[in-house]
Amino acid sequence: MAAIDAMDQTRQAISFAHLEALLEAVFLKAGAAAGVARILAENCAGCERDGALSHGIFRIPGYLGSMKSGWVDPAATPVVEQAGDSFIRVDAANGFAQPAVAAATALVIEKARQNGAAVLAVRNSHHFSALWPDVEPFARQGLLALSMVNSFPCAVAFGAHEPVFGTNPVAFAAPCDGADPIVADLATSAIANGDVQIAAREGKALPPDHGVDRHGQPTTDPKAVLDGGALLTFGGYKGAAISMMIELFCAALTGGKFSFEVDWSAHPGAETPHTGQLIIVIDPDAGRPSSHFAMRARQFVDRLEAAGASRLPGERRYRNRRQSIEKGILIRNTDLRRLQQLAGGAAAAKTRP
Ligand code: NDP
Ligand code: PYC
């Protein structure tokens, strides 16, 4: 999509299956391998369904720009390497991160169940989405998962004057008795770059203390942040420390690039960060005769709620998901038409609601 038309407020509700099929056709038409197109379509449609809008269909132009410019290989075959009993490395071969993670998932689960924990270190990969889709499925199988990914230089360390960090999100998922898994997923910058872009398109100001302009001066203007400025980390030096951990774990450990090493200047239109990702999976009941963790998680959540916690992380997304499943996913008509064009005529018949 050349641009999302922020002025067009007319929308229609479409099913998840319809959106997923449409996006799959878009990725296929742009040259993605069949397996890659399917995985990215499910991921992107899931973000839209759950209201994770900074990483839903808004990202399609960026995906396609990266593919068209030759920056990412949408037909890459990831190479899975067993680096240790419970340490699995994947070379994503300059492809997207999600197919690389998918290629190793069965092995990671097997090793986590066998040994109590497993580490998945992905390098040479492009992650352009939310992180929760990477961790939630593990928790649905009774496992704990922690993941992080670095991105591209757009956030300044506490007291620094140049962006070295990416927006570097971290996410965890945990099973909880009688409920959806607990899932938290957050950028370590004060705000995700995607939300800054959305604010710029919609003419909205950022909250104070989120970004600086190209001269290092505080600004609430999203355009000034995007045009040579930078984001701050959340929580000052504390967020900076977590962002530093993410750089070390996702680049130095995996063999991927640090955010500051990402240079797509020779690939106009490219937007997907070419970095690395780490996932740690733990079997919480390893060495115990019966399931314990999910029950303890439930007790903790009950205590939080009794203490007045108004909502848990992940709750907004789950609510959106339930609504989308019941009533359909609301998509602007202009966006739907543009996606249909990108999918090509042949796909249109396949993707009717
Ligand atoms: P948010 O600040 O919107 O939310 C962060 C977390 O806090 C979520 O789990 C959210 O749950 C939860 N939360 C929000 N408000 C409350 C509240 N009042 N009480 C309790 N919990 C709350 O996310 P970010 O803007 O930091 O990140 C947005 C997305 O961008 C993430 O999915 C992230 O993975 C993605 N991202 C991806 C990058 C990449 O390189 N691929 C880089 C940076 C970000 P809920 O979801 O239910 O609202
Ligand atoms: O929203 O900060 C972000 C982001 C970076 C890469 C993908 N999403």
mmCIF file of N, CA, C and O in Angstrom, residues 9 25 40 46 65 75 105 152 178 183 200 226 235 255 265 282 304 309:
data_model
loop_
_atom_site.group_PDB
_atom_site.id
_atom_site.type_symbol
_atom_site.label_atom_id
_atom_site.label_comp_id
_atom_site.label_asym_id
_atom_site.label_seq_id
_atom_site.Cartn_x
_atom_site.Cartn_y
_atom_site.Cartn_z
ATOM 1 N N GLN A 9 -12.630 6.590 6.648
ATOM 2 C CA GLN A 9 -13.069 5.883 7.860
ATOM 3 C C GLN A 9 -14.110 4.819 7.550
ATOM 4 O O GLN A 9 -14.632 4.191 8.467
ATOM 5 N N ALA A 25 -1.941 -14.291 -0.460
ATOM 6 C CA ALA A 25 -1.878 -14.010 -1.903
ATOM 7 C C ALA A 25 -0.971 -12.805 -2.183
ATOM 8 O O ALA A 25 -0.215 -12.795 -3.164
ATOM 9 N N LEU A 40 3.813 -15.673 7.212
ATOM 10 C CA LEU A 40 3.709 -14.213 7.385
ATOM 11 C C LEU A 40 2.253 -13.764 7.365
ATOM 12 O O LEU A 40 1.863 -12.853 8.105
ATOM 13 N N GLY A 46 -3.069 -12.089 12.293
ATOM 14 C CA GLY A 46 -3.258 -12.230 13.742
ATOM 15 C C GLY A 46 -3.048 -10.901 14.452
ATOM 16 O O GLY A 46 -3.773 -10.561 15.396
ATOM 17 N N GLY A 65 8.350 -3.578 0.297
ATOM 18 C CA GLY A 65 9.511 -2.749 -0.058
ATOM 19 C C GLY A 65 10.812 -3.507 0.163
ATOM 20 O O GLY A 65 11.741 -3.461 -0.656
ATOM 21 N N ALA A 75 12.355 -16.204 -0.131
ATOM 22 C CA ALA A 75 12.301 -17.640 -0.433
ATOM 23 C C ALA A 75 13.453 -18.364 0.257
ATOM 24 O O ALA A 75 13.825 -19.476 -0.130
ATOM 25 N N THR A 105 10.956 -25.014 15.756
ATOM 26 C CA THR A 105 10.051 -25.089 16.909
ATOM 27 C C THR A 105 9.895 -26.511 17.462
ATOM 28 O O THR A 105 9.964 -26.721 18.687
ATOM 29 N N PHE A 152 16.614 -1.653 14.427
ATOM 30 C CA PHE A 152 17.484 -0.763 13.647
ATOM 31 C C PHE A 152 17.739 0.482 14.481
ATOM 32 O O PHE A 152 16.967 0.774 15.391
ATOM 33 N N GLY A 178 -7.068 -22.237 33.762
ATOM 34 C CA GLY A 178 -8.418 -21.737 33.500
ATOM 35 C C GLY A 178 -8.475 -20.441 32.735
ATOM 36 O O GLY A 178 -9.506 -19.760 32.769
ATOM 37 N N VAL A 183 0.477 -13.114 28.598
ATOM 38 C CA VAL A 183 1.450 -12.703 27.574
ATOM 39 C C VAL A 183 1.690 -11.206 27.705
ATOM 40 O O VAL A 183 0.742 -10.416 27.665
ATOM 41 N N ALA A 200 2.349 10.076 13.199
ATOM 42 C CA ALA A 200 2.724 11.061 12.162
ATOM 43 C C ALA A 200 1.654 11.094 11.072
ATOM 44 O O ALA A 200 1.233 12.167 10.630
ATOM 45 N N LEU A 226 11.027 10.970 13.477
ATOM 46 C CA LEU A 226 11.318 10.104 12.313
ATOM 47 C C LEU A 226 12.346 10.741 11.386
ATOM 48 O O LEU A 226 13.127 10.055 10.726
ATOM 49 N N GLY A 235 11.546 4.233 30.890
ATOM 50 C CA GLY A 235 12.140 4.140 32.229
ATOM 51 C C GLY A 235 13.598 4.578 32.288
ATOM 52 O O GLY A 235 14.357 4.078 33.133
ATOM 53 N N GLY A 255 24.931 -14.213 16.660
ATOM 54 C CA GLY A 255 25.744 -14.057 15.440
ATOM 55 C C GLY A 255 25.077 -13.114 14.449
ATOM 56 O O GLY A 255 25.543 -12.962 13.315
ATOM 57 N N SER A 265 20.812 1.403 3.263
ATOM 58 C CA SER A 265 20.843 2.556 2.357
ATOM 59 C C SER A 265 20.983 2.142 0.887
ATOM 60 O O SER A 265 20.576 2.880 -0.006
ATOM 61 N N ILE A 282 11.117 -22.857 28.510
ATOM 62 C CA ILE A 282 11.318 -23.625 29.748
ATOM 63 C C ILE A 282 10.109 -24.520 29.991
ATOM 64 O O ILE A 282 8.962 -24.067 29.847
ATOM 65 N N LEU A 304 -3.276 -10.462 42.199
ATOM 66 C CA LEU A 304 -3.126 -9.169 41.522
ATOM 67 C C LEU A 304 -4.485 -8.500 41.356
ATOM 68 O O LEU A 304 -4.639 -7.304 41.611
ATOM 69 N N ALA A 309 -5.465 -4.599 40.405
ATOM 70 C CA ALA A 309 -4.884 -4.467 39.065
ATOM 71 C C ALA A 309 -6.035 -4.438 38.062
ATOM 72 O O ALA A 309 -6.836 -5.371 38.015
#
